[in-house]
Short mmCIF file of C-alpha atoms in Angstrom, two decimals:
data_model
loop_
_atom_site.label_atom_id
_atom_site.label_comp_id
_atom_site.label_asym_id
_atom_site.label_seq_id
_atom_site.Cartn_x
_atom_site.Cartn_y
_atom_site.Cartn_z
CA ASP A 249 -29.77 -8.92 -12.98
CA ILE A 250 -28.80 -6.34 -15.57
CA GLN A 251 -25.29 -6.96 -16.92
CA MET A 252 -23.11 -3.97 -17.70
CA THR A 253 -20.30 -4.62 -20.16
CA GLN A 254 -17.55 -2.03 -20.46
CA SER A 255 -15.08 -1.76 -23.27
CA PRO A 256 -12.21 -1.68 -23.50
CA SER A 257 -11.02 -3.23 -20.24
CA SER A 258 -7.86 -1.16 -20.51
CA LEU A 259 -6.36 1.39 -22.80
CA SER A 260 -3.30 3.55 -23.06
CA ALA A 261 -3.45 7.16 -24.16
CA SER A 262 -1.42 10.34 -24.08
CA VAL A 263 -2.06 13.70 -22.52
CA GLY A 264 -4.21 15.73 -24.87
CA ASP A 265 -5.87 12.66 -26.46
CA ARG A 266 -9.60 12.29 -26.89
CA VAL A 267 -10.71 9.09 -25.16
CA THR A 268 -13.99 7.19 -25.34
CA ILE A 269 -15.14 4.42 -23.01
CA THR A 270 -18.30 2.43 -23.74
CA CYS A 271 -20.73 0.63 -21.49
CA ARG A 272 -23.48 -1.64 -22.85
CA ALA A 273 -26.49 -2.72 -20.78
CA SER A 274 -28.02 -6.16 -21.19
CA GLN A 275 -31.49 -4.55 -21.34
CA SER A 276 -33.06 -1.13 -21.51
CA ILE A 277 -32.15 1.08 -18.58
CA SER A 278 -33.52 4.36 -19.93
CA THR A 279 -30.88 6.98 -18.96
CA SER A 280 -30.22 5.48 -15.51
CA LEU A 281 -26.48 5.30 -15.92
CA ASN A 282 -23.67 6.83 -13.87
CA TRP A 283 -19.92 7.06 -14.49
CA TYR A 284 -17.36 6.98 -11.72
CA GLN A 285 -13.60 7.58 -11.65
CA GLN A 286 -11.41 5.75 -9.15
CA LYS A 287 -7.75 6.32 -8.41
CA PRO A 288 -5.61 3.75 -6.54
CA GLY A 289 -6.37 3.61 -2.84
CA LYS A 290 -9.21 6.11 -3.12
CA ALA A 291 -12.98 6.01 -3.15
CA PRO A 292 -14.77 6.33 -6.45
CA LYS A 293 -15.84 9.80 -7.59
CA LEU A 294 -19.09 10.50 -9.41
CA LEU A 295 -18.46 12.11 -12.79
CA ILE A 296 -21.68 11.78 -14.77
CA TYR A 297 -25.21 10.88 -13.63
CA ALA A 298 -28.37 10.20 -15.62
CA ALA A 299 -26.17 9.29 -18.63
CA SER A 300 -25.20 12.82 -19.56
CA SER A 301 -25.45 15.17 -16.58
CA LEU A 302 -22.13 16.50 -15.31
CA GLN A 303 -21.70 16.25 -11.57
CA SER A 304 -20.96 19.57 -9.87
CA GLY A 305 -17.23 20.35 -9.79
CA VAL A 306 -16.29 17.90 -12.55
CA PRO A 307 -14.34 19.44 -15.42
CA SER A 308 -16.26 20.00 -18.64
CA ARG A 309 -13.83 17.82 -20.63
CA PHE A 310 -15.86 14.88 -19.27
CA SER A 311 -19.13 14.16 -21.05
CA GLY A 312 -21.60 11.31 -21.32
CA SER A 313 -24.02 10.19 -24.00
CA GLU A 314 -26.58 7.46 -24.58
CA SER A 315 -27.84 5.57 -27.62
CA GLY A 316 -30.31 2.86 -26.71
CA THR A 317 -28.49 0.47 -24.41
CA ASP A 318 -25.05 1.84 -25.30
CA PHE A 319 -23.53 4.55 -23.14
CA THR A 320 -20.33 6.48 -23.73
CA LEU A 321 -17.99 8.42 -21.48
CA THR A 322 -15.77 10.83 -23.42
CA ILE A 323 -12.79 12.76 -22.16
CA SER A 324 -12.14 15.47 -24.73
CA SER A 325 -8.51 16.23 -23.86
CA LEU A 326 -6.79 13.93 -21.39
CA GLN A 327 -5.06 15.55 -18.46
CA PRO A 328 -2.42 13.89 -16.26
CA GLU A 329 -4.90 13.62 -13.39
CA ASP A 330 -7.36 11.64 -15.54
CA PHE A 331 -5.31 8.43 -15.53
CA ALA A 332 -7.48 6.17 -13.40
CA THR A 333 -10.06 3.39 -13.58
CA TYR A 334 -13.55 4.25 -14.78
CA TYR A 335 -16.75 2.37 -13.92
CA CYS A 336 -20.26 2.62 -15.25
CA GLN A 337 -23.24 1.74 -13.01
CA GLN A 338 -26.88 1.24 -13.91
CA THR A 339 -29.42 2.60 -11.41
CA TYR A 340 -32.53 1.49 -13.28
CA ILE A 341 -33.33 -1.50 -11.09
CA THR A 342 -31.67 -3.17 -8.14
CA PRO A 343 -29.18 -4.68 -7.87
CA TYR A 344 -27.49 -1.55 -9.18
CA THR A 345 -24.79 -3.31 -11.13
CA PHE A 346 -21.41 -1.90 -12.15
CA GLY A 347 -19.36 -2.53 -15.24
CA GLN A 348 -16.08 -4.37 -14.74
CA GLY A 349 -14.07 -1.16 -15.12
CA THR A 350 -11.75 0.41 -17.68
CA LYS A 351 -8.20 1.13 -16.64
CA LEU A 352 -6.86 4.19 -18.42
CA GLY A 353 -3.06 4.27 -18.46
CA ILE A 354 -0.37 6.47 -19.82
CA LYS A 355 1.02 5.63 -23.25
CA GLN B 234 -18.42 19.95 4.03
CA VAL B 235 -19.87 16.48 3.58
CA GLN B 236 -17.88 13.83 5.36
CA LEU B 237 -18.45 10.07 5.67
CA VAL B 238 -16.18 8.06 7.95
CA GLU B 239 -16.42 4.25 8.02
CA SER B 240 -15.13 2.13 10.88
CA GLY B 241 -15.35 -1.41 12.14
CA GLY B 242 -13.36 -3.28 9.53
CA ALA B 243 -11.21 -6.10 10.86
CA LEU B 244 -9.85 -9.61 10.31
CA VAL B 245 -12.54 -12.15 11.12
CA LYS B 246 -12.79 -15.91 10.76
CA PRO B 247 -15.23 -17.55 8.34
CA GLY B 248 -18.63 -17.80 9.96
CA GLY B 249 -17.96 -14.81 12.15
CA SER B 250 -19.76 -11.49 12.49
CA LEU B 251 -18.81 -7.87 12.18
CA ARG B 252 -20.63 -4.54 12.40
CA LEU B 253 -19.53 -1.66 10.23
CA SER B 254 -20.41 1.93 11.08
CA CYS B 255 -20.46 5.07 8.96
CA ALA B 256 -20.56 8.44 10.66
CA ALA B 257 -21.90 11.29 8.55
CA SER B 258 -21.50 15.04 8.92
CA GLY B 259 -21.89 18.20 6.90
CA PHE B 260 -25.42 17.57 5.64
CA THR B 261 -28.93 16.76 6.91
CA PHE B 262 -28.46 13.03 7.32
CA SER B 263 -32.13 12.23 7.78
CA ASP B 264 -32.90 13.61 4.29
CA TYR B 265 -30.85 11.05 2.42
CA TYR B 266 -30.83 7.39 1.49
CA MET B 267 -27.52 5.70 2.33
CA THR B 268 -25.72 2.89 0.54
CA TRP B 269 -22.94 0.40 1.18
CA ILE B 270 -20.71 -0.60 -1.75
CA ARG B 271 -17.82 -3.09 -1.53
CA GLN B 272 -14.69 -3.74 -3.55
CA PRO B 273 -12.64 -6.96 -3.21
CA PRO B 274 -8.89 -6.37 -3.38
CA GLY B 275 -7.87 -5.64 -6.97
CA LYS B 276 -11.42 -6.11 -8.29
CA GLY B 277 -14.45 -4.06 -9.24
CA LEU B 278 -17.30 -2.46 -7.34
CA GLU B 279 -20.39 -4.23 -6.02
CA TRP B 280 -23.51 -2.58 -4.68
CA VAL B 281 -24.31 -4.26 -1.32
CA SER B 282 -27.26 -2.54 0.34
CA SER B 283 -29.28 0.66 0.58
CA ILE B 284 -31.57 2.13 3.22
CA GLY B 285 -34.18 4.84 2.95
CA SER B 286 -34.10 8.11 4.87
CA ASN B 287 -36.49 6.85 7.58
CA SER B 288 -35.47 3.16 7.37
CA ALA B 289 -38.76 2.14 5.78
CA TYR B 290 -36.91 0.93 2.69
CA THR B 291 -34.04 -1.53 2.70
CA ASN B 292 -32.62 -3.58 -0.12
CA TYR B 293 -29.76 -6.05 -0.50
CA ALA B 294 -27.68 -7.76 -3.14
CA ASP B 295 -28.56 -11.43 -3.45
CA SER B 296 -25.01 -12.29 -2.41
CA VAL B 297 -25.59 -10.87 1.10
CA ARG B 298 -29.36 -11.12 1.58
CA GLY B 299 -30.17 -13.02 4.78
CA ARG B 300 -26.63 -12.54 6.13
CA PHE B 301 -26.20 -8.74 6.18
CA SER B 302 -28.53 -6.16 7.72
CA ILE B 303 -28.44 -2.41 7.13
CA SER B 304 -29.75 0.06 9.68
CA ARG B 305 -29.41 3.70 10.59
CA ASP B 306 -29.73 6.03 13.56
CA ASN B 307 -30.70 9.49 12.38
CA ALA B 308 -30.13 10.92 15.86
CA LYS B 309 -26.53 9.78 15.65
CA ASN B 310 -26.07 10.58 11.93
CA SER B 311 -24.89 7.04 11.36
CA VAL B 312 -25.57 4.07 9.16
CA TYR B 313 -24.57 0.52 10.00
CA LEU B 314 -23.99 -2.76 8.26
CA GLN B 315 -24.32 -5.89 10.43
CA MET B 316 -22.58 -8.74 8.73
CA ASN B 317 -23.15 -12.32 9.87
CA SER B 318 -22.01 -15.73 8.58
CA LEU B 319 -19.06 -14.10 6.84
CA ARG B 320 -17.33 -15.92 4.03
CA ALA B 321 -13.93 -15.60 2.40
CA GLU B 322 -15.60 -13.99 -0.63
CA ASP B 323 -16.83 -11.14 1.57
CA THR B 324 -13.27 -9.92 1.89
CA ALA B 325 -13.35 -6.37 0.56
CA VAL B 326 -13.07 -2.66 1.21
CA PHE B 327 -16.53 -1.51 2.26
CA TYR B 328 -17.55 2.07 1.41
CA CYS B 329 -20.56 3.94 2.59
CA ALA B 330 -22.03 6.52 0.24
CA ARG B 331 -24.73 9.16 0.35
CA GLY B 332 -27.81 8.47 -1.71
CA ASP B 333 -29.05 5.35 -3.43
CA THR B 334 -28.72 6.09 -7.17
CA ASP B 335 -26.40 9.07 -7.58
CA LEU B 336 -23.57 8.42 -5.12
CA GLY B 337 -22.00 11.82 -4.96
CA TYR B 338 -20.18 11.39 -1.65
CA TRP B 339 -18.22 8.39 -0.43
CA GLY B 340 -16.26 7.53 2.68
CA GLN B 341 -12.64 6.40 2.57
CA GLY B 342 -13.59 2.78 3.09
CA THR B 343 -12.91 0.14 5.73
CA LEU B 344 -11.24 -3.21 5.06
CA VAL B 345 -12.93 -6.44 6.01
CA THR B 346 -10.79 -9.57 5.74
CA VAL B 347 -12.40 -12.98 6.23
CA SER B 348 -9.75 -15.59 6.76
CA SER B 349 -8.89 -18.44 9.13
#
């Protein structure tokens, strides 16, 4: 199975900060990488698909990029509603494995 | 609007069985793959199973293969997950989602607890 390693596992930031979350795949997955946001007690929400494509309705402060087997989710200016847990998921080959999650908290 | 509503979660003893259902509305159900994802309490997400639009394709995580079975009824706009030989480690919130790679719509989830 492809292992997805997210870093950091948690971080604290302030409203207005620029935040970067990284996901590393254990092998090449092309650009088959999604990012999800999950708030407590809610279902995950798709933010980015195919590494860098913004899902319809998602604010443009969210962006994704890829460099080999390293993928990055960037939030350009944190808003209060962005404090949540973020997961990456590879969809290159089944099982479509998720990263362990990054919990983004308020500093 | 797209809506997915899961049902069927319950408390079940180890070794028992359960059938989850997911009722879809707001889109042409027969056009889409469907997927089940689970999340143990306080833990991360795990892909469980996907099914093709006409049921010709099914796939499972190794952790559930041989115990779980996914199916769908396009006439009823529903997808199902039959779970047999349940174990304590199957305890989780189970979500259904539209699609197989880009999961743009999810249900609210249904809790399955496996405990004696």
